[in-house]
Structures are given as structure tokens and as C-alpha cells.
PDB file of C-alpha atoms and ligand atoms in Angstrom:
ATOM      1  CA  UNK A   1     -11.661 -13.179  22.927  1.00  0.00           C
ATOM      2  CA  UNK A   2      -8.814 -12.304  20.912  1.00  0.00           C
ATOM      3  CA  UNK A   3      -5.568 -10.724  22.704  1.00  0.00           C
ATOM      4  CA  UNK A   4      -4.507  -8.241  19.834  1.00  0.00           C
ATOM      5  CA  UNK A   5      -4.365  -4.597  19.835  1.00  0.00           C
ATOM      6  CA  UNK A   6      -7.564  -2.737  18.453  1.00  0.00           C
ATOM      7  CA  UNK A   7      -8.378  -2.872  14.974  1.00  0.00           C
ATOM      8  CA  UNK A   8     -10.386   0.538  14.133  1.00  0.00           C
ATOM      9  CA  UNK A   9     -11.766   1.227  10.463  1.00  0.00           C
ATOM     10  CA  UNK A  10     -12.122   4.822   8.414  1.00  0.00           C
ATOM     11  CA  UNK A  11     -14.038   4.807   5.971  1.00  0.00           C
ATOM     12  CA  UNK A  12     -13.192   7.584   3.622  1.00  0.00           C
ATOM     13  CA  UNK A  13     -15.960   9.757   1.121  1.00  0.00           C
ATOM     14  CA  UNK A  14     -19.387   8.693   2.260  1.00  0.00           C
ATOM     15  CA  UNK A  15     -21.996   9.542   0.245  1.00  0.00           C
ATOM     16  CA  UNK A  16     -25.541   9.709   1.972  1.00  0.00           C
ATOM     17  CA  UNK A  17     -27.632   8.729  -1.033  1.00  0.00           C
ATOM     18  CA  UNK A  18     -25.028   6.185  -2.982  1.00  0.00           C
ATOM     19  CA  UNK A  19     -23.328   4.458  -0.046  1.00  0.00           C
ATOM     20  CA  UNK A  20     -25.418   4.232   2.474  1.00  0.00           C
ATOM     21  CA  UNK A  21     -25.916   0.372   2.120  1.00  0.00           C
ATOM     22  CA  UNK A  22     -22.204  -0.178   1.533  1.00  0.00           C
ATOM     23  CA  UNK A  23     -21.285   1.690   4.066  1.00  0.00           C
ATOM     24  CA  UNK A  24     -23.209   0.303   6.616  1.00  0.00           C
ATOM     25  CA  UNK A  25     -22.107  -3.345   5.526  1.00  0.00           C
ATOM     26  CA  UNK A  26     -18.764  -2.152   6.324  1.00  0.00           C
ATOM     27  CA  UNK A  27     -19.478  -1.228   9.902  1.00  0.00           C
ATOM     28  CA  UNK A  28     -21.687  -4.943  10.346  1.00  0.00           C
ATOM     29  CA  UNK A  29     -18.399  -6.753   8.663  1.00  0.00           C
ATOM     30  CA  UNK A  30     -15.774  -4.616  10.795  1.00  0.00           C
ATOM     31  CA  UNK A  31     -18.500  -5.677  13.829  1.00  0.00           C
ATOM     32  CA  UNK A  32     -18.564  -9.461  13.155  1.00  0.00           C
ATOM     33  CA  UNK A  33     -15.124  -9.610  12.005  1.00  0.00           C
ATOM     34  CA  UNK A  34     -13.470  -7.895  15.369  1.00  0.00           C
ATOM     35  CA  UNK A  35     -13.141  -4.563  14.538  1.00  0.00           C
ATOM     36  CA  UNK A  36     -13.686  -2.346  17.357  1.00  0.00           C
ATOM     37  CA  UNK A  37     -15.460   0.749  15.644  1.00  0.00           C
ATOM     38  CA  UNK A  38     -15.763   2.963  12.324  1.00  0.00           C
ATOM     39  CA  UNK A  39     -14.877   6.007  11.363  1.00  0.00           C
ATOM     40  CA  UNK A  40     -16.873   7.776   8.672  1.00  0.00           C
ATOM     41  CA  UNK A  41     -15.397  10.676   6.731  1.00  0.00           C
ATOM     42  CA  UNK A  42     -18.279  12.179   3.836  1.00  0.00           C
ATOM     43  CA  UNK A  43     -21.713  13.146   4.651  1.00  0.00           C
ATOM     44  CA  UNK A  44     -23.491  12.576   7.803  1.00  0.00           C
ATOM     45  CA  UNK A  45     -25.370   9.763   7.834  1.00  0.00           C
ATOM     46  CA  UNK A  46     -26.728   9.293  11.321  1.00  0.00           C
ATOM     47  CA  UNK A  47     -28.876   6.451  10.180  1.00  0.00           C
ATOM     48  CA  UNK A  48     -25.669   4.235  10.222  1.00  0.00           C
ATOM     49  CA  UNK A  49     -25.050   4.698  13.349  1.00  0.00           C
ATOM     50  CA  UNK A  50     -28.596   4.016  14.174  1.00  0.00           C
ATOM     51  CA  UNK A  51     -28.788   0.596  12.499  1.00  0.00           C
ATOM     52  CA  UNK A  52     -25.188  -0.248  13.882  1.00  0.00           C
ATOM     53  CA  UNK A  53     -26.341   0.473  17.353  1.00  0.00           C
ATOM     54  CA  UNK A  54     -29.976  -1.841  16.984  1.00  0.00           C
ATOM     55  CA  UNK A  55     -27.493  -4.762  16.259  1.00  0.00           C
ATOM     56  CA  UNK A  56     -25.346  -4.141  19.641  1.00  0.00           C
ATOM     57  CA  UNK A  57     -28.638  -4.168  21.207  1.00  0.00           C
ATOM     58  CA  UNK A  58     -29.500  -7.412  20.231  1.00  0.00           C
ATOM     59  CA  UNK A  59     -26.178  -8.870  18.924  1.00  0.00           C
ATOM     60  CA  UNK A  60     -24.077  -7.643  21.469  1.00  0.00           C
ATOM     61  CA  UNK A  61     -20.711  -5.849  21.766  1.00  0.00           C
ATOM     62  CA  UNK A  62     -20.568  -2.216  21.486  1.00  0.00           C
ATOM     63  CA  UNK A  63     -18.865  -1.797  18.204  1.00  0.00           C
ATOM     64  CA  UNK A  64     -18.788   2.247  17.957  1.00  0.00           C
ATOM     65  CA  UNK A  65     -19.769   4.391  14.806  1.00  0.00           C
ATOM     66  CA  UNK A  66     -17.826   8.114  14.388  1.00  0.00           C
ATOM     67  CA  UNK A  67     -17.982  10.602  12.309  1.00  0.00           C
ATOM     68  CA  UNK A  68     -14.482  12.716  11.272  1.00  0.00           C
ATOM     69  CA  UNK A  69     -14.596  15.754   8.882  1.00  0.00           C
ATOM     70  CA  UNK A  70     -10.809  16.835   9.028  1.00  0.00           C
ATOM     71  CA  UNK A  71      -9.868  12.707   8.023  1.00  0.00           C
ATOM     72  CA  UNK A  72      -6.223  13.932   7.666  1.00  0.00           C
ATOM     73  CA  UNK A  73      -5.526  15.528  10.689  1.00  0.00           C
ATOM     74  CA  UNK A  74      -7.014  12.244  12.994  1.00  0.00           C
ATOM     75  CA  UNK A  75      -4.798  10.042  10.522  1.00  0.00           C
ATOM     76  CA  UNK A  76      -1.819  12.023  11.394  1.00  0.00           C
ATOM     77  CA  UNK A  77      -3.006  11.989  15.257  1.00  0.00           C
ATOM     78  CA  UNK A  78      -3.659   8.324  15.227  1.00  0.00           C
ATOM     79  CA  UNK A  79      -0.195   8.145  14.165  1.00  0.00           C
ATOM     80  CA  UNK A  80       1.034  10.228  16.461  1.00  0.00           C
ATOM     81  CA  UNK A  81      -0.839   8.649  19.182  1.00  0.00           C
ATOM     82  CA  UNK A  82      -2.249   5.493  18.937  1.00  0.00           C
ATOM     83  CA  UNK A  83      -0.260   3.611  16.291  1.00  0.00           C
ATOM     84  CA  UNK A  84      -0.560   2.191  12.933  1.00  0.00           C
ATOM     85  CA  UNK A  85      -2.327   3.111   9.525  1.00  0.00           C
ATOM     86  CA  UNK A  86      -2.867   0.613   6.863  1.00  0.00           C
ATOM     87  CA  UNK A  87      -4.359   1.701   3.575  1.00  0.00           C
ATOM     88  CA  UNK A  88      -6.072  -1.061   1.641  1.00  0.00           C
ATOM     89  CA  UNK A  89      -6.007  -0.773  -2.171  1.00  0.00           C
ATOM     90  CA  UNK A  90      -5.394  -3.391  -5.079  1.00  0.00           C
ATOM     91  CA  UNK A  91      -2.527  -1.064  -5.607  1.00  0.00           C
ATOM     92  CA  UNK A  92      -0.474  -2.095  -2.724  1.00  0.00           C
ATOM     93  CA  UNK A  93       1.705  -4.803  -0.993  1.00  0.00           C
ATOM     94  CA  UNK A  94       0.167  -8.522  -1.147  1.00  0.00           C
ATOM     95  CA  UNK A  95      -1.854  -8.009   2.402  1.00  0.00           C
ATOM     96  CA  UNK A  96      -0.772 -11.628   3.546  1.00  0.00           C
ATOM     97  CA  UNK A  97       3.007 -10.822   2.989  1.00  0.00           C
ATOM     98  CA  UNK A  98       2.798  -7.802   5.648  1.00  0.00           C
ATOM     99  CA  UNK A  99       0.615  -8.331   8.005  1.00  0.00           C
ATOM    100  CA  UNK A 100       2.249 -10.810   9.942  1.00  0.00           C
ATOM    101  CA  UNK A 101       4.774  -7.865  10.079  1.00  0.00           C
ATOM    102  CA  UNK A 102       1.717  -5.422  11.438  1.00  0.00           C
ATOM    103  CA  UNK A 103       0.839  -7.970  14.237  1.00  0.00           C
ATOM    104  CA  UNK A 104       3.982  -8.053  15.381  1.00  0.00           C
ATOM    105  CA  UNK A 105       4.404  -4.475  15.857  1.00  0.00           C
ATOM    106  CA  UNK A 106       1.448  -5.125  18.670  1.00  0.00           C
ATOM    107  CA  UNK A 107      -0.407  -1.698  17.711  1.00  0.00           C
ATOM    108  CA  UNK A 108      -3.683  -0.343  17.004  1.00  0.00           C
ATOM    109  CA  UNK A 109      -4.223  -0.771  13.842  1.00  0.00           C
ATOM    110  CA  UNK A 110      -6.492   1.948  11.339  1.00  0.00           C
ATOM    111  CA  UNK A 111      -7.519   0.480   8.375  1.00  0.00           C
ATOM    112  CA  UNK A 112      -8.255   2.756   6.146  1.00  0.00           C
ATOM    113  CA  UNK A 113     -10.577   2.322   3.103  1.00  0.00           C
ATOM    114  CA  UNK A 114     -11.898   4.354  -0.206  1.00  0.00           C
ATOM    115  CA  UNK A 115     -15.310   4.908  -1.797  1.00  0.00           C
ATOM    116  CA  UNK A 116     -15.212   6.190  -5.587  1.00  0.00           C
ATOM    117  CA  UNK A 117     -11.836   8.042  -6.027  1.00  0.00           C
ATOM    118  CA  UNK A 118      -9.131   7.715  -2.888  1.00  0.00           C
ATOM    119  CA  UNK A 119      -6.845  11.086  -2.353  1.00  0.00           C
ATOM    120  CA  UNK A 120      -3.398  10.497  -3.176  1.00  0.00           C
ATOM    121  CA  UNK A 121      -2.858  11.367   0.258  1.00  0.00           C
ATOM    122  CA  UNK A 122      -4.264   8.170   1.197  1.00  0.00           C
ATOM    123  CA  UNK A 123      -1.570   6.481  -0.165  1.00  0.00           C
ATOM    124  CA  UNK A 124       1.342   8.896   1.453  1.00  0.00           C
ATOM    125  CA  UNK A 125      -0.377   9.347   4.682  1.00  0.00           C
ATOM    126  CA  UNK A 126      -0.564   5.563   5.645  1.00  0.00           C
ATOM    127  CA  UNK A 127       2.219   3.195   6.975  1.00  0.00           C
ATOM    128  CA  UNK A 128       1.377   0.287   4.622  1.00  0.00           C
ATOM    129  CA  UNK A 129      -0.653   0.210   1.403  1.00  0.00           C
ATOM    130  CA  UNK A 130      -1.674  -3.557   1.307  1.00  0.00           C
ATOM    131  CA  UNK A 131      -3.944  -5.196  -1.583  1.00  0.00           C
ATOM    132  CA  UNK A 132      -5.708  -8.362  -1.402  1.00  0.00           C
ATOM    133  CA  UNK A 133      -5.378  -9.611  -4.245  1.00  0.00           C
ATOM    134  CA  UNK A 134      -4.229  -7.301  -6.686  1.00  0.00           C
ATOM    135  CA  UNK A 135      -7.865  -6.912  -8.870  1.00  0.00           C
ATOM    136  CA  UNK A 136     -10.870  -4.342  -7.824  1.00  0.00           C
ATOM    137  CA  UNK A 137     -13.363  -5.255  -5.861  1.00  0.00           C
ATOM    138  CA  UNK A 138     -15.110  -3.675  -2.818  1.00  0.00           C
ATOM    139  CA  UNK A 139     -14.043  -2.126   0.524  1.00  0.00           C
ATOM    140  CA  UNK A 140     -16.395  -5.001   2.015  1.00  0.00           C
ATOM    141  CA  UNK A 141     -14.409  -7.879   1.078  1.00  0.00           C
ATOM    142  CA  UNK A 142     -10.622  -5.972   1.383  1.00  0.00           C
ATOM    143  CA  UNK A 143     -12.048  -5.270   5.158  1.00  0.00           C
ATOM    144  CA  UNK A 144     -13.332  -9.042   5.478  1.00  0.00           C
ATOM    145  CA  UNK A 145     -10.489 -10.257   4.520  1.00  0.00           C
ATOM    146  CA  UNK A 146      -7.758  -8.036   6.501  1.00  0.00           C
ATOM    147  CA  UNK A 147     -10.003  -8.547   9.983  1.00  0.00           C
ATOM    148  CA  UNK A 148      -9.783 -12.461   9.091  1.00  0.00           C
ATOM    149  CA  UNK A 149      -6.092 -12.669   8.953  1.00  0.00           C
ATOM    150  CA  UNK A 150      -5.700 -10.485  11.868  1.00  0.00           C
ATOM    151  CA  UNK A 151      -7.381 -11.691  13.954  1.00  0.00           C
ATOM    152  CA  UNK A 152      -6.707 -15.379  12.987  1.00  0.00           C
ATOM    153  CA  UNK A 153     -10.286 -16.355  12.074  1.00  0.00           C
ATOM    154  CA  UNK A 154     -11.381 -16.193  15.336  1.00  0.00           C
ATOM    155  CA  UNK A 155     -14.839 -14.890  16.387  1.00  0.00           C
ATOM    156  CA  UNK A 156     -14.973 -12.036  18.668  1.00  0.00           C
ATOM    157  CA  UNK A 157     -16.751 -12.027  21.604  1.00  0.00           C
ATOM    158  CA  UNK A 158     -19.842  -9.602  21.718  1.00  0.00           C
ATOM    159  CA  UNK A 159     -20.832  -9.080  25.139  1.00  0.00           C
ATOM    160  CA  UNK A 160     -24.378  -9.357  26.785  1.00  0.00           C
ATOM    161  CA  UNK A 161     -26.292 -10.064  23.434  1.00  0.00           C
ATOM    162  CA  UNK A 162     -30.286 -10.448  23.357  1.00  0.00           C
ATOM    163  CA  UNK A 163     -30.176 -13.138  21.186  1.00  0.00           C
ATOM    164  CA  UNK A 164     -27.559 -15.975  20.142  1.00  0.00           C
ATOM    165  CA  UNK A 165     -27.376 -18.350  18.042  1.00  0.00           C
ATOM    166  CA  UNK A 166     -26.852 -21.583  18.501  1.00  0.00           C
ATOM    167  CA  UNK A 167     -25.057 -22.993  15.277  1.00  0.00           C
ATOM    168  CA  UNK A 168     -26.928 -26.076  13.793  1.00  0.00           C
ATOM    169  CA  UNK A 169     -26.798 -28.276  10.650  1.00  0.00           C
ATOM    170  CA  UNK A 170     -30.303 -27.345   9.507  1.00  0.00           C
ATOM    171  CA  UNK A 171     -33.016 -25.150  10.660  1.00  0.00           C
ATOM    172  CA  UNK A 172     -32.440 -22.394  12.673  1.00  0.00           C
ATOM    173  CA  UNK A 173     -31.929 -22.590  16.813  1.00  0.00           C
ATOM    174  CA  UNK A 174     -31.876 -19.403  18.741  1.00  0.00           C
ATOM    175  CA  UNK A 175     -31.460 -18.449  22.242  1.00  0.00           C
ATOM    176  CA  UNK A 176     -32.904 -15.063  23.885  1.00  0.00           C
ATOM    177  CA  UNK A 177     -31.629 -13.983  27.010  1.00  0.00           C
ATOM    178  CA  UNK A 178     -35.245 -13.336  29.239  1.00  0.00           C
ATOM    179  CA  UNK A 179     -35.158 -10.017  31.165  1.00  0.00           C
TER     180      UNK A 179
HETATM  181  N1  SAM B   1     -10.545   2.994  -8.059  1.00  0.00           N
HETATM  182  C1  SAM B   1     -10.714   3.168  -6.634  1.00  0.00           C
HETATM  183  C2  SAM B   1      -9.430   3.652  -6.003  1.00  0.00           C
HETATM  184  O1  SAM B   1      -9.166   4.840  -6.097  1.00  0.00           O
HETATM  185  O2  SAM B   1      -8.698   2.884  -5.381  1.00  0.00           O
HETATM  186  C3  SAM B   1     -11.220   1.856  -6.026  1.00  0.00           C
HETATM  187  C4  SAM B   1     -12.521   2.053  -5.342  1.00  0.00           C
HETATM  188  S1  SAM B   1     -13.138   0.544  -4.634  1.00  0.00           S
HETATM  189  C5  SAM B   1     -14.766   0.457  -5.233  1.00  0.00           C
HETATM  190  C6  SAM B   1     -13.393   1.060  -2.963  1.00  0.00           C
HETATM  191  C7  SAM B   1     -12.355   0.594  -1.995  1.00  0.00           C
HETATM  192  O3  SAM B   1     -12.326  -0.823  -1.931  1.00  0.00           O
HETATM  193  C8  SAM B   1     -10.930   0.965  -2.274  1.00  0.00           C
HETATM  194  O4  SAM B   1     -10.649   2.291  -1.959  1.00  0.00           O
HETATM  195  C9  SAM B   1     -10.188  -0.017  -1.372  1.00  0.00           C
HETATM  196  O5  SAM B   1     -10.119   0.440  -0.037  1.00  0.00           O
HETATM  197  C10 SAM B   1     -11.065  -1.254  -1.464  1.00  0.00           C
HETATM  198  N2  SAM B   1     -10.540  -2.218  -2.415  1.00  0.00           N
HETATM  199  C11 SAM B   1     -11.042  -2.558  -3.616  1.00  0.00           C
HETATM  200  N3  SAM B   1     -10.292  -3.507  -4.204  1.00  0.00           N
HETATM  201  C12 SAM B   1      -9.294  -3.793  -3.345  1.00  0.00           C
HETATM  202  C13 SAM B   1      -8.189  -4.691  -3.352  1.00  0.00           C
HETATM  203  N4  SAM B   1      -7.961  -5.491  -4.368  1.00  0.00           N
HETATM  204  N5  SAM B   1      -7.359  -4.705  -2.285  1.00  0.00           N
HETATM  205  C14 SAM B   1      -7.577  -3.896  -1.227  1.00  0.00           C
HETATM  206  N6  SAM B   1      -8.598  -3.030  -1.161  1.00  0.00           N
HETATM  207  C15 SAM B   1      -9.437  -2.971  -2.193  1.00  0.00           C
END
């Protein structure tokens, strides 16, 4: 179990029809990557949260899907109250330059990532506008790739799963807890 402060991700102008595969690939990656939970700003797509918790169920953990309409104001709360906002875009600040800088602030962290077309707001609003790598790509890997280096590479623990795996060279060895 890793001992740093909570890393929570919003996910900014969900679109039911367009994103709803993207978006919930972002809440499994923030899951298996040690995020603690999502916010979801855009349409409401309950089915997300559905499919997010089916996986606790069986994976474990209780990784936490919300939905914000007013994204701004909770920005400028979680500011206010619970501590930092990183903004990911290949627009920013080489990620791996700054976030040794974030860690040792020893804050919750919300990440904060676009769909189509980010609000220059975005960009104003947050503490640190961090790229990795400096070429588009998707939300998916920028998230992938933050929670790695945050969080060291190390696996989170996701408590009282169904099922686990047990990892092996070839072929495919699972464990289910019996009831
Ligand atoms: N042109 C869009 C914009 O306004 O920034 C990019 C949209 S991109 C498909 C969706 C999201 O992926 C971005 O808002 C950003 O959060 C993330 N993203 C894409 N490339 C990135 C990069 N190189 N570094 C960090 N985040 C990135």
C-alpha cells in the first residue's frame, strides 16, 4: 500500500454517446494505477459508474465514480480545501520535471484531464499544467503515466477482491475467494 496523499481524477466534457468507452478506461486506469476515484463533468452517464462498481466487486478496492456539473467551483473548493490541481496537457511543464516537486508538497492531488476542446480556464484554474511528452495523445495514457510516477510503480492494494490473480509465465492462474 502506498503512503502518499490521495490522487483523485476529473475528467472534464463527457460525452454520453462519443466517450463513453474512453471515459470509462479512464476510471479502470485511475483504478489499477492508484487513483482513489473520478470525477466526471459532461453528461450523465450512470453506466460508468455501473461498470466501475462490477470491477470493485470482483477486483476489489472501492475506487469511487462522481459526477460534478459546476467543475469550476469544486476545482476552486478542492483548492481551497483539500489541496492540489494538476492539469495535464502536451502544452505544459515536462510532467517528470515537477512532480517530484508535487510529492513533496504531501497533498491530494486532482488531476485534471480534457476530452475534445479544454476551457482556457483549465489552464488558469490549475496549480501545474504538466505534459508528458510534449505530442497529443489521449487522456488514458497522460493519466497512466502521471499515476505511475506518483505513485512509484507500485501496485495498489484493492481490498477484499473476489478474484486474484496469481501472476504466471504462461497460462492463466486465478484464485476466487469461496463465500
Ligand atoms: N486538443 C485538446 C486540448 O485542448 O488540449 C487535446 C485533447 S486530448 C484528445 C484529451 C486529453 O488528453 C487532453 O485534454 C489532456 O488531458 C490529455 N493529453 C493528451 N495529450 C497529452 C500530453 N501530451 N500530455 C498530457 N496530457 C495529454
Amino acid at each position: 500500500m502506498t503512503q502518499e496523499p490521495e490522487v483523485w481524477i476529473l475528467r472534464l466534457g463527457h460525452r454520453v454517446f462519443r466517450d463513453k468507452r474512453i471515459t470509462t478506461h479512464l476510471a479502470l486506469v485511475g483504478r489499477a494505477f492508484g487513483a482513489s476515484g473520478i470525477y466526471i463533468e459532461g453528461d450523465a452517464d450512470p453506466k460508468i459508474k455501473e461498470k466501475v462498481d462490477e470491477i470493485n466487486k470482483t477486483w476489489g478496492g472501492e475506487f469511487t465514480v462522481n459526477f460534478v456539473s459546476n467543475w469550476i467551483n469544486f476545482v476552486k473548493k478542492w483548492k481551497k480545501e483539500e489541496g492540489t490541481v494538476v492539469h495535464l496537457t502536451m502544452y505544459g511543464l515536462p510532467f517528470e520535471d515537477v512532480i517530484n516537486l508535487i510529492k513533496d508538497e504531501k497533498k491530494k492531488v486532482l488531476v485534471i484531464v480534457g476530452g475534445k476542446k479544454v476551457p482556457r480556464v483549465a489552464y488558469e484554474v490549475a496549480d501545474y499544467n504538466l505534459a508528458v511528452t510534449n505530442q497529443p495523445h489521449s487522456e488514458v495514457a497522460a493519466i497512466a503515466l502521471f499515476l505511475d510516477r506518483y505513485f512509484e510503480g507500485k501496485e495498489p492494494l484493492h481490498k477484499n477482491p473476489k478474484i486474484k490473480i496469481v501472476p504466471t509465465p504462461r497460462g492463466k492462474f486465478v484464485i476466487s475467494r469461496t463465500l
